[in-house]
């Protein structure tokens, strides 16, 4: 009979307190009133029910319901905080079940859990505003933990739990399902290799898990299989240009590999949208190498203690590296993974898991060499993982701050709502992403979510011909009209044919190129504020 594990519940509760403090060290400056606006995160005061049934429908429906009792600005911060806490506590719980006996100085589990929440990969996703990706990523260790428990005790309850969590992850972040697929494939290979005696039980209960997930996900899987969903249309619109625009950065394969091993290579990193972790940090490259060294030491140690678990996370990490480098990019693009760098989440999972075992192994060796060596090691294991991504702390090094939408936007929304007609509004300048002074940075145009009437916003990311995945016939028609016919007398009538009765002109970036609006007889200036103007298309009434 194996020895009983020591009770670590009191230590774990203390750990959760530590993770809350770490999350506050990141988020505290952002908790003032206002919205956190960054690239794709452009929440507006009203969180509406989703118009299309996609995988994320339950998440956005829940946010809409929460918005009835909570301001949208608070919900934004709760999501960002939740991603940090789910990541660190989930990793903590995963490591706990892997430890045969927690070390006397159990620092590894705390550093590893914090590292899983705060690292170059998560930093880039926070700065890109990809909160759904972050939430899906944060649930990965929870899933692996359930999978390991299921591996020891296959049964109805654990199978339903796995299927249910997979469905939840798909609803939060559909892209994370690909990472679950890799984990499950690795688990199946290990089961065939080392646990054939349990194969019948695994097959039987895995079928139950799969059915549970499929039933819970049927609301979006059935339309997707029929080819009638928005997700299907988006995937079909991807081309080789999307693959190139969102490829992992690094030039050569060797350059990409170096970026990937440092948990970098996100397509936005080379576009000067935010400070890189290594900027202003002395010996950042050396610190990255130290982390990798600790990861290797931890992989060796975990493989000796729990070879199946080490193979599971290690093999998943290796596959993530291969995919992130762009191998099989054509196949990945065909199923909706135009940006392979997302798979790096699995590599971070492997890094954090192995760190938890590499740190105590290194400290034990240093302790044998004397007090000075041990003290130096302690400083290193606490400082290095945190300094590697110190730009995340205190509001992402001051890059993000709570912002308010201008009063002029609310005034124009009230003006539009006084018109009870069934019309659309065109938002200009015609860019999907642009710098807004009130946001203080480049963000997706929030007009479509902010204004109550149907508002047409560019869906062209303007990235080397990438489709953006959301352009329909109306967007393409208006894009061509703005490019070719904006100075013609037929401009207002063509807009009317697309049901455009009003034009919003935000006075940002290149708005001066739309001065031609003032010259059209059919376009009437209705409201003019220092930062935005509203025109009425009088040709609409004759349409």
Coordinates of C-alpha atoms in Angstrom, one line a residue:
X1 CA 0.0 0.0 0.0
X2 CA 1.4 3.4 -1.0
X3 CA 2.0 6.0 1.7
X4 CA -0.7 8.5 2.3
X5 CA 0.0 12.0 1.1
X6 CA 0.4 14.6 3.7
X7 CA -2.5 17.0 4.2
X8 CA -1.7 20.2 2.2
X9 CA -5.1 21.9 2.4
X10 CA -4.0 24.7 4.8
X11 CA -1.0 25.4 2.6
X12 CA -3.2 25.5 -0.5
X13 CA -5.5 28.1 1.1
X14 CA -2.5 30.2 1.8
X15 CA -1.3 29.7 -1.7
X16 CA -4.6 31.0 -3.1
X17 CA -4.2 34.1 -1.1
X18 CA -0.7 34.6 -2.6
X19 CA -2.2 34.2 -6.1
X20 CA -4.9 36.8 -5.3
X21 CA -2.1 39.2 -4.2
X22 CA -0.1 38.6 -7.4
X23 CA -3.2 39.2 -9.5
X24 CA -3.8 42.5 -7.7
X25 CA -0.2 43.4 -8.3
X26 CA -1.1 43.2 -12.0
X27 CA -4.6 44.6 -11.9
X28 CA -4.8 47.1 -9.1
X29 CA -4.1 50.2 -11.2
X30 CA -6.8 49.0 -13.7
X31 CA -9.6 48.8 -11.1
X32 CA -10.6 52.4 -11.2
X33 CA -13.8 53.3 -13.1
X34 CA -13.7 52.9 -16.8
X35 CA -13.0 50.4 -19.6
X36 CA -9.8 48.5 -20.3
X37 CA -9.5 49.0 -24.1
X38 CA -6.8 47.2 -26.0
X39 CA -6.8 45.9 -29.6
X40 CA -9.6 43.3 -29.6
X41 CA -11.0 44.0 -26.1
X42 CA -13.4 46.8 -26.8
X43 CA -16.3 46.3 -24.4
X44 CA -18.9 49.0 -24.5
X45 CA -21.5 50.2 -21.9
X46 CA -24.1 47.8 -23.3
X47 CA -23.2 44.1 -23.7
X48 CA -25.7 42.8 -26.1
X49 CA -27.0 39.4 -26.7
X50 CA -25.0 37.7 -29.5
X51 CA -26.7 38.0 -32.9
X52 CA -25.2 34.7 -34.2
X53 CA -25.1 31.2 -32.6
X54 CA -21.4 30.4 -32.4
X55 CA -19.4 28.4 -29.9
X56 CA -19.0 31.5 -27.7
X57 CA -22.8 32.2 -27.6
X58 CA -23.2 31.0 -23.9
X59 CA -20.3 33.2 -22.8
X60 CA -21.6 36.3 -24.4
X61 CA -25.1 35.6 -23.3
X62 CA -23.9 35.3 -19.8
X63 CA -22.0 38.6 -20.1
X64 CA -25.2 40.2 -21.3
X65 CA -27.1 38.9 -18.3
X66 CA -24.4 40.0 -15.9
X67 CA -24.5 43.5 -17.6
X68 CA -28.1 43.8 -16.2
X69 CA -26.7 44.1 -12.7
X70 CA -23.0 45.0 -13.2
X71 CA -21.5 47.8 -15.3
X72 CA -19.7 46.5 -18.4
X73 CA -16.4 48.2 -17.2
X74 CA -16.5 46.0 -14.0
X75 CA -17.2 42.9 -16.0
X76 CA -14.2 43.6 -18.2
X77 CA -11.9 43.7 -15.2
X78 CA -13.5 40.6 -13.7
X79 CA -12.7 38.6 -16.8
X80 CA -9.1 39.8 -16.8
X81 CA -8.8 39.0 -13.1
X82 CA -10.4 35.6 -13.5
X83 CA -7.9 34.6 -16.2
X84 CA -5.0 35.3 -13.8
X85 CA -6.6 33.4 -10.9
X86 CA -7.9 30.4 -12.9
X87 CA -4.5 30.0 -14.4
X88 CA -2.5 30.1 -11.2
X89 CA -4.9 28.1 -9.0
X90 CA -5.5 25.5 -11.8
X91 CA -1.7 25.0 -12.1
X92 CA -1.4 24.7 -8.4
X93 CA -4.0 22.0 -8.2
X94 CA -2.5 20.1 -11.1
X95 CA 1.0 20.1 -9.5
X96 CA -0.5 19.0 -6.2
X97 CA -1.8 15.7 -7.6
X98 CA 1.6 15.1 -9.4
X99 CA 3.6 15.5 -6.2
X100 CA 4.2 12.2 -4.4
X101 CA 5.4 14.1 -1.3
X102 CA 5.6 17.9 -1.3
X103 CA 9.1 19.1 -0.6
X104 CA 9.9 20.6 2.8
X105 CA 10.5 24.0 1.1
X106 CA 7.7 23.8 -1.5
X107 CA 8.6 27.0 -3.4
X108 CA 8.4 25.3 -6.8
X109 CA 4.7 25.0 -6.8
X110 CA 4.2 28.7 -6.1
X111 CA 6.7 30.0 -8.6
X112 CA 5.4 27.6 -11.3
X113 CA 1.7 28.5 -10.7
X114 CA 2.5 32.2 -10.9
X115 CA 4.6 31.6 -14.0
X116 CA 1.7 29.9 -15.7
X117 CA -0.3 33.1 -15.2
X118 CA 2.5 35.6 -15.8
X119 CA 4.8 34.9 -18.8
X120 CA 5.6 36.2 -22.2
X121 CA 2.7 34.3 -23.9
X122 CA 0.0 35.5 -21.5
X123 CA 1.4 39.0 -21.6
X124 CA 1.1 39.3 -25.4
X125 CA -2.5 38.0 -25.2
X126 CA -3.5 40.5 -22.5
X127 CA -2.0 43.3 -24.6
X128 CA -3.9 42.0 -27.7
X129 CA -7.1 42.0 -25.6
X130 CA -7.7 38.3 -26.3
X131 CA -9.6 37.6 -23.1
X132 CA -11.3 34.5 -24.5
X133 CA -8.0 32.9 -25.4
X134 CA -6.7 33.7 -21.9
X135 CA -9.7 32.1 -20.2
X136 CA -9.4 29.0 -22.4
X137 CA -5.7 28.8 -21.7
X138 CA -6.4 29.2 -17.9
X139 CA -8.6 26.1 -18.0
X140 CA -5.9 23.9 -19.5
X141 CA -4.4 22.7 -16.2
X142 CA -7.9 22.0 -14.8
X143 CA -8.5 19.8 -17.8
X144 CA -5.2 18.0 -17.5
X145 CA -5.8 17.4 -13.8
X146 CA -9.2 15.9 -14.5
X147 CA -7.6 13.7 -17.2
X148 CA -5.0 12.4 -14.9
X149 CA -7.7 11.6 -12.3
X150 CA -9.7 9.9 -15.0
X151 CA -6.6 7.9 -16.0
X152 CA -6.4 6.5 -12.5
X153 CA -10.1 6.0 -12.0
X154 CA -12.0 5.7 -15.3
X155 CA -15.7 5.9 -14.5
X156 CA -19.0 7.5 -15.3
X157 CA -18.6 10.5 -13.0
X158 CA -15.0 11.4 -14.2
X159 CA -16.0 10.9 -17.9
X160 CA -18.9 13.3 -17.6
X161 CA -16.7 15.8 -15.9
X162 CA -14.1 15.7 -18.7
X163 CA -16.8 16.0 -21.4
X164 CA -18.5 18.8 -19.5
X165 CA -15.2 20.8 -19.0
X166 CA -14.3 20.3 -22.7
X167 CA -17.7 21.7 -23.7
X168 CA -17.2 24.7 -21.3
X169 CA -13.7 25.3 -22.8
X170 CA -15.1 25.2 -26.3
X171 CA -17.7 27.8 -25.3
X172 CA -15.1 30.0 -23.8
X173 CA -12.4 29.7 -26.5
X174 CA -13.0 27.5 -29.5
X175 CA -9.3 27.6 -30.4
X176 CA -8.4 25.9 -27.1
X177 CA -10.3 22.8 -28.3
X178 CA -7.4 22.1 -30.7
X179 CA -5.0 22.1 -27.7
X180 CA -7.4 19.7 -25.9
X181 CA -7.2 17.5 -29.0
X182 CA -3.4 17.4 -28.7
X183 CA -3.6 16.5 -25.0
X184 CA -6.1 13.8 -25.6
X185 CA -4.1 12.3 -28.5
X186 CA -1.0 12.2 -26.3
X187 CA -3.0 10.6 -23.5
X188 CA -4.4 8.0 -25.9
X189 CA -0.9 7.1 -27.2
X190 CA 0.4 6.7 -23.6
X191 CA -2.6 4.5 -22.7
X192 CA -2.0 2.2 -25.7
X193 CA 1.7 2.0 -24.8
X194 CA 1.6 1.6 -21.0
X195 CA -2.0 0.9 -19.8
X196 CA -3.4 -1.6 -22.2
X197 CA -4.9 -3.5 -19.3
X198 CA -7.4 -0.7 -18.8
X199 CA -8.1 -0.2 -22.5
X200 CA -11.7 -1.4 -22.4
X201 CA -12.6 0.8 -19.6
X202 CA -10.9 3.8 -21.2
X203 CA -12.7 3.2 -24.5
X204 CA -16.1 2.8 -22.8
X205 CA -15.9 5.8 -20.6
X206 CA -14.1 7.9 -23.2
X207 CA -17.1 7.4 -25.5
X208 CA -19.3 8.7 -22.7
X209 CA -17.1 11.7 -22.3
X210 CA -17.2 12.4 -26.0
X211 CA -21.0 12.1 -26.1
X212 CA -21.3 14.4 -23.2
X213 CA -19.2 17.0 -24.9
X214 CA -21.0 16.6 -28.2
X215 CA -24.4 17.0 -26.7
X216 CA -23.5 20.1 -24.7
X217 CA -21.8 21.6 -27.8
X218 CA -24.5 20.6 -30.2
X219 CA -25.9 24.2 -30.3
X220 CA -22.9 25.2 -32.4
X221 CA -21.6 21.9 -33.8
X222 CA -24.7 21.1 -35.8
X223 CA -24.8 24.4 -37.6
X224 CA -21.1 24.2 -38.2
X225 CA -21.4 20.6 -39.7
X226 CA -24.2 21.8 -41.9
X227 CA -22.0 24.7 -43.1
X228 CA -24.6 27.3 -42.1
X229 CA -22.9 29.0 -39.2
X230 CA -20.9 32.2 -38.9
X231 CA -17.9 30.0 -37.8
X232 CA -18.1 27.9 -41.0
X233 CA -18.2 31.1 -43.1
X234 CA -15.2 32.5 -41.3
X235 CA -13.1 29.4 -41.7
X236 CA -14.0 29.2 -45.4
X237 CA -12.8 32.8 -45.9
X238 CA -9.3 32.1 -44.7
X239 CA -6.6 32.1 -47.4
X240 CA -2.8 31.6 -47.6
X241 CA -2.6 35.4 -46.9
X242 CA -4.1 34.8 -43.5
X243 CA -1.5 32.1 -42.8
X244 CA 1.4 34.4 -43.7
X245 CA -0.1 37.5 -41.9
X246 CA -0.6 35.6 -38.6
X247 CA 2.5 33.3 -38.8
X248 CA 4.8 33.0 -35.8
X249 CA 7.6 35.6 -36.2
X250 CA 11.2 34.9 -36.5
X251 CA 12.1 34.8 -40.2
X252 CA 13.9 31.4 -40.5
X253 CA 12.9 28.2 -38.7
X254 CA 15.8 28.7 -36.3
X255 CA 14.6 32.3 -35.5
X256 CA 11.0 31.1 -35.0
X257 CA 12.2 28.3 -32.8
X258 CA 14.2 30.7 -30.6
X259 CA 11.1 32.9 -30.2
X260 CA 8.9 29.9 -29.4
X261 CA 11.2 28.5 -26.8
X262 CA 11.2 32.0 -25.1
X263 CA 7.3 31.8 -25.4
X264 CA 7.3 34.7 -27.9
X265 CA 6.7 35.0 -31.6
X266 CA 3.2 36.4 -31.5
X267 CA 2.4 38.2 -34.8
X268 CA 1.7 41.5 -33.0
X269 CA 5.2 41.7 -31.4
X270 CA 6.9 43.1 -34.4
X271 CA 4.3 45.8 -35.0
X272 CA 5.3 48.0 -32.0
X273 CA 1.9 47.8 -30.4
X274 CA 3.3 47.3 -26.9
X275 CA 6.5 47.0 -25.0
X276 CA 8.3 43.7 -25.3
X277 CA 9.2 41.9 -22.1
X278 CA 12.9 42.2 -22.8
X279 CA 12.8 45.9 -23.3
X280 CA 14.7 47.6 -20.4
X281 CA 15.4 44.3 -18.7
X282 CA 19.1 43.5 -18.1
X283 CA 20.1 40.0 -19.1
X284 CA 16.6 39.0 -20.2
X285 CA 18.0 36.4 -22.6
X286 CA 20.0 34.8 -19.8
X287 CA 17.0 34.7 -17.5
X288 CA 15.0 32.9 -20.3
X289 CA 17.8 30.4 -20.5
X290 CA 17.7 29.8 -16.8
X291 CA 14.0 29.1 -16.9
X292 CA 14.5 26.7 -19.7
X293 CA 17.3 25.0 -17.7
X294 CA 15.0 24.6 -14.7
X295 CA 12.3 23.2 -17.0
X296 CA 14.7 20.6 -18.4
X297 CA 15.8 19.6 -14.8
X298 CA 12.1 19.4 -13.8
X299 CA 11.2 17.2 -16.8
X300 CA 13.9 14.7 -15.8
X301 CA 12.7 14.6 -12.2
X302 CA 9.0 14.3 -13.0
X303 CA 9.8 11.6 -15.6
X304 CA 11.5 9.6 -12.8
X305 CA 8.6 10.0 -10.4
X306 CA 5.6 10.0 -12.8
X307 CA 6.7 9.0 -16.3
X308 CA 3.2 9.0 -17.8
X309 CA 2.4 12.5 -16.6
X310 CA 5.7 13.8 -17.8
X311 CA 5.2 12.3 -21.2
X312 CA 1.7 13.7 -21.4
X313 CA 2.7 17.4 -20.8
X314 CA 6.1 17.0 -22.5
X315 CA 4.7 15.4 -25.7
X316 CA 1.9 18.0 -25.9
X317 CA 4.6 20.8 -25.6
X318 CA 6.7 19.2 -28.4
X319 CA 3.6 19.0 -30.7
X320 CA 2.8 22.7 -29.8
X321 CA 6.3 23.7 -30.9
X322 CA 6.0 21.9 -34.2
X323 CA 2.7 23.5 -35.0
X324 CA 3.7 27.0 -33.8
X325 CA 6.7 26.8 -36.2
X326 CA 4.3 26.6 -39.1
X327 CA 4.5 22.9 -40.0
X328 CA 1.1 21.7 -41.2
X329 CA 0.0 25.4 -41.5
X330 CA -2.2 24.6 -44.5
X331 CA -4.1 21.9 -42.7
X332 CA -4.4 24.1 -39.6
X333 CA -5.7 27.1 -41.7
X334 CA -8.3 24.8 -43.3
X335 CA -9.8 24.0 -39.9
X336 CA -9.7 27.6 -38.6
X337 CA -6.2 27.9 -37.0
X338 CA -4.7 30.7 -39.1
X339 CA -2.6 31.7 -36.1
X340 CA -0.5 28.7 -35.0
X341 CA 1.2 30.6 -32.1
X342 CA -1.9 30.0 -29.9
X343 CA -0.7 26.4 -29.5
X344 CA 2.2 27.8 -27.4
X345 CA -0.2 27.7 -24.5
X346 CA 0.6 23.9 -24.3
X347 CA 4.3 24.7 -24.2
X348 CA 3.7 27.1 -21.2
X349 CA 1.7 24.3 -19.5
X350 CA 4.8 22.0 -19.9
X351 CA 7.2 24.7 -18.7
X352 CA 5.2 25.5 -15.6
X353 CA 4.6 21.8 -14.7
X354 CA 8.3 21.0 -15.1
X355 CA 9.4 24.2 -13.2
X356 CA 7.5 23.0 -10.1
X357 CA 9.9 20.0 -10.0
X358 CA 13.0 21.6 -11.4
X359 CA 13.1 24.3 -8.7
X360 CA 13.2 22.1 -5.7
X361 CA 15.6 19.7 -7.4
X362 CA 18.0 22.6 -8.0
X363 CA 17.6 24.0 -4.5
X364 CA 18.3 20.6 -2.9
X365 CA 21.6 20.4 -4.8
X366 CA 22.5 24.0 -3.9
X367 CA 21.7 23.3 -0.2
X368 CA 24.4 20.6 -0.2
X369 CA 26.9 23.2 -1.4
X370 CA 26.4 25.5 1.5
X371 CA 24.2 28.3 2.8
X372 CA 25.5 31.0 0.4
X373 CA 24.8 28.8 -2.6
X374 CA 21.3 28.0 -1.3
X375 CA 20.5 31.7 -0.6
X376 CA 21.7 32.7 -4.1
X377 CA 19.5 29.9 -5.6
X378 CA 16.5 31.2 -3.6
X379 CA 16.9 34.7 -5.0
X380 CA 17.2 33.3 -8.5
X381 CA 14.1 31.1 -8.4
X382 CA 12.0 33.9 -7.0
X383 CA 13.4 36.7 -9.1
X384 CA 14.0 35.2 -12.6
X385 CA 10.4 33.9 -13.4
X386 CA 8.9 37.2 -12.3
X387 CA 11.5 39.5 -13.9
X388 CA 11.1 37.6 -17.2
X389 CA 7.7 39.3 -17.6
X390 CA 7.9 42.2 -15.1
X391 CA 6.0 44.3 -17.7
X392 CA 2.8 42.7 -16.7
X393 CA 2.9 44.1 -13.2
X394 CA 1.2 47.3 -12.1
X395 CA -1.1 47.8 -15.0
X396 CA 1.2 46.3 -17.6
X397 CA 3.9 48.8 -16.8
X398 CA 1.4 51.6 -17.1
X399 CA 0.5 50.8 -20.7
X400 CA -3.1 50.1 -19.9
X401 CA -5.4 52.4 -17.9
X402 CA -9.2 52.6 -17.4
X403 CA -10.8 54.7 -20.2
X404 CA -14.2 56.4 -20.7
X405 CA -16.1 56.7 -23.9
X406 CA -16.6 60.4 -24.9
X407 CA -19.8 62.2 -24.0
X408 CA -20.1 63.0 -27.8
X409 CA -20.6 59.3 -28.5
X410 CA -23.5 59.1 -26.1
X411 CA -25.0 62.2 -27.5
X412 CA -24.8 60.9 -31.1
X413 CA -26.3 57.6 -30.0
X414 CA -29.3 59.5 -28.5
X415 CA -29.7 61.4 -31.8
X416 CA -29.7 58.2 -33.8
X417 CA -32.3 56.7 -31.4
X418 CA -34.7 59.5 -32.0
X419 CA -35.0 58.2 -35.6
X420 CA -37.3 55.2 -35.4
X421 CA -36.6 54.0 -38.9
X422 CA -35.0 50.7 -39.8
X423 CA -31.6 51.9 -41.1
X424 CA -27.9 51.3 -40.9
X425 CA -25.0 53.5 -39.9
X426 CA -21.6 53.7 -41.7
X427 CA -18.6 54.1 -39.4
X428 CA -15.6 56.0 -40.8
X429 CA -12.6 56.1 -41.1
X430 CA -12.9 52.7 -42.8
X431 CA -10.4 50.8 -40.7
X432 CA -11.0 47.8 -38.5
X433 CA -8.2 48.9 -36.2
X434 CA -7.1 52.4 -35.5
X435 CA -5.9 54.7 -32.8
X436 CA -8.6 56.5 -30.8
X437 CA -7.5 59.4 -28.5
X438 CA -10.0 58.4 -25.8
X439 CA -8.5 54.8 -25.8
X440 CA -4.9 56.0 -25.9
X441 CA -3.9 53.2 -28.2
X442 CA -4.8 51.1 -31.3
X443 CA -8.0 49.2 -30.9
X444 CA -10.8 47.7 -33.0
X445 CA -13.4 50.2 -33.9
X446 CA -16.0 49.8 -31.1
X447 CA -18.8 51.6 -33.0
X448 CA -20.7 48.5 -34.0
X449 CA -21.0 47.5 -30.3
X450 CA -21.5 51.0 -28.9
X451 CA -24.3 52.4 -31.1
X452 CA -27.8 50.9 -30.8
X453 CA -28.5 50.9 -34.5
X454 CA -26.9 48.5 -37.0
X455 CA -23.4 50.0 -37.6
X456 CA -21.2 48.9 -40.4
X457 CA -17.5 48.8 -39.5
X458 CA -14.6 47.7 -41.6
X459 CA -13.7 44.1 -41.1
X460 CA -10.4 44.3 -43.0
X461 CA -7.4 44.0 -40.6
X462 CA -5.1 45.5 -43.3
X463 CA -2.5 42.8 -42.6
X464 CA -0.8 41.7 -45.9
X465 CA -4.1 40.8 -47.6
X466 CA -5.5 38.7 -44.7
X467 CA -9.3 38.4 -45.0
X468 CA -10.2 39.1 -41.4
X469 CA -12.6 36.3 -41.6
X470 CA -15.8 38.4 -41.1
X471 CA -16.3 40.3 -44.3
X472 CA -19.6 39.8 -46.0
X473 CA -20.9 41.1 -49.3
X474 CA -22.0 44.4 -47.8
X475 CA -18.6 45.1 -46.3
X476 CA -16.9 44.3 -49.6
X477 CA -19.3 46.5 -51.5
X478 CA -18.8 49.5 -49.2
X479 CA -15.1 49.0 -49.1
X480 CA -15.0 49.2 -53.0
X481 CA -17.3 52.1 -53.0
X482 CA -15.1 54.1 -50.6
X483 CA -12.1 53.2 -52.6
X484 CA -13.4 53.9 -56.1
X485 CA -16.5 56.1 -56.0
X486 CA -16.5 58.3 -53.0
X487 CA -16.2 61.5 -55.0
X488 CA -19.0 60.6 -57.4
X489 CA -22.5 62.0 -57.2
X490 CA -23.8 58.4 -57.1
X491 CA -22.0 57.8 -53.7
X492 CA -24.9 58.7 -51.5
X493 CA -27.4 56.7 -53.6
X494 CA -25.2 53.6 -53.5
X495 CA -25.0 53.9 -49.7
X496 CA -28.8 54.2 -49.6
X497 CA -29.0 51.0 -51.6
X498 CA -27.1 49.4 -48.7
X499 CA -29.6 50.9 -46.2
X500 CA -27.1 53.5 -44.9
X501 CA -29.0 56.5 -43.7
X502 CA -26.3 58.0 -41.4
X503 CA -22.5 58.3 -41.5
X504 CA -20.3 58.5 -38.4
X505 CA -16.9 60.2 -38.9
X506 CA -14.6 59.8 -35.9
X507 CA -12.0 62.5 -36.2
X508 CA -9.1 60.2 -35.8
X509 CA -6.0 59.1 -37.9
X510 CA -6.7 59.8 -41.6
X511 CA -10.2 61.3 -41.2
X512 CA -9.3 64.3 -43.3
X513 CA -9.5 62.2 -46.5
X514 CA -13.3 62.1 -45.8
X515 CA -13.6 65.9 -46.3
X516 CA -15.5 65.0 -49.5
X517 CA -18.6 64.2 -47.3
X518 CA -19.0 68.0 -46.9
X519 CA -19.3 68.5 -50.7
X520 CA -22.1 66.0 -51.3
X521 CA -25.5 67.6 -51.7
X522 CA -27.3 64.6 -50.3
X523 CA -25.2 64.4 -47.1
X524 CA -26.3 66.7 -44.3
X525 CA -24.2 67.4 -41.2
X526 CA -26.5 66.6 -38.3
X527 CA -24.0 66.9 -35.3
X528 CA -20.4 68.0 -35.1
X529 CA -18.3 67.5 -32.1
X530 CA -14.5 68.0 -31.6
X531 CA -13.9 64.2 -31.9
X532 CA -16.8 62.9 -34.0
X533 CA -19.4 64.1 -36.6
X534 CA -22.7 62.7 -37.8
X535 CA -24.0 63.0 -41.4
X536 CA -27.5 62.1 -42.6
X537 CA -27.8 60.6 -46.1
X538 CA -30.9 62.3 -47.5
X539 CA -30.8 60.0 -50.5
X540 CA -32.0 57.3 -48.2
X541 CA -35.6 58.6 -48.2
X542 CA -35.8 58.2 -51.9
X543 CA -34.4 54.7 -51.8

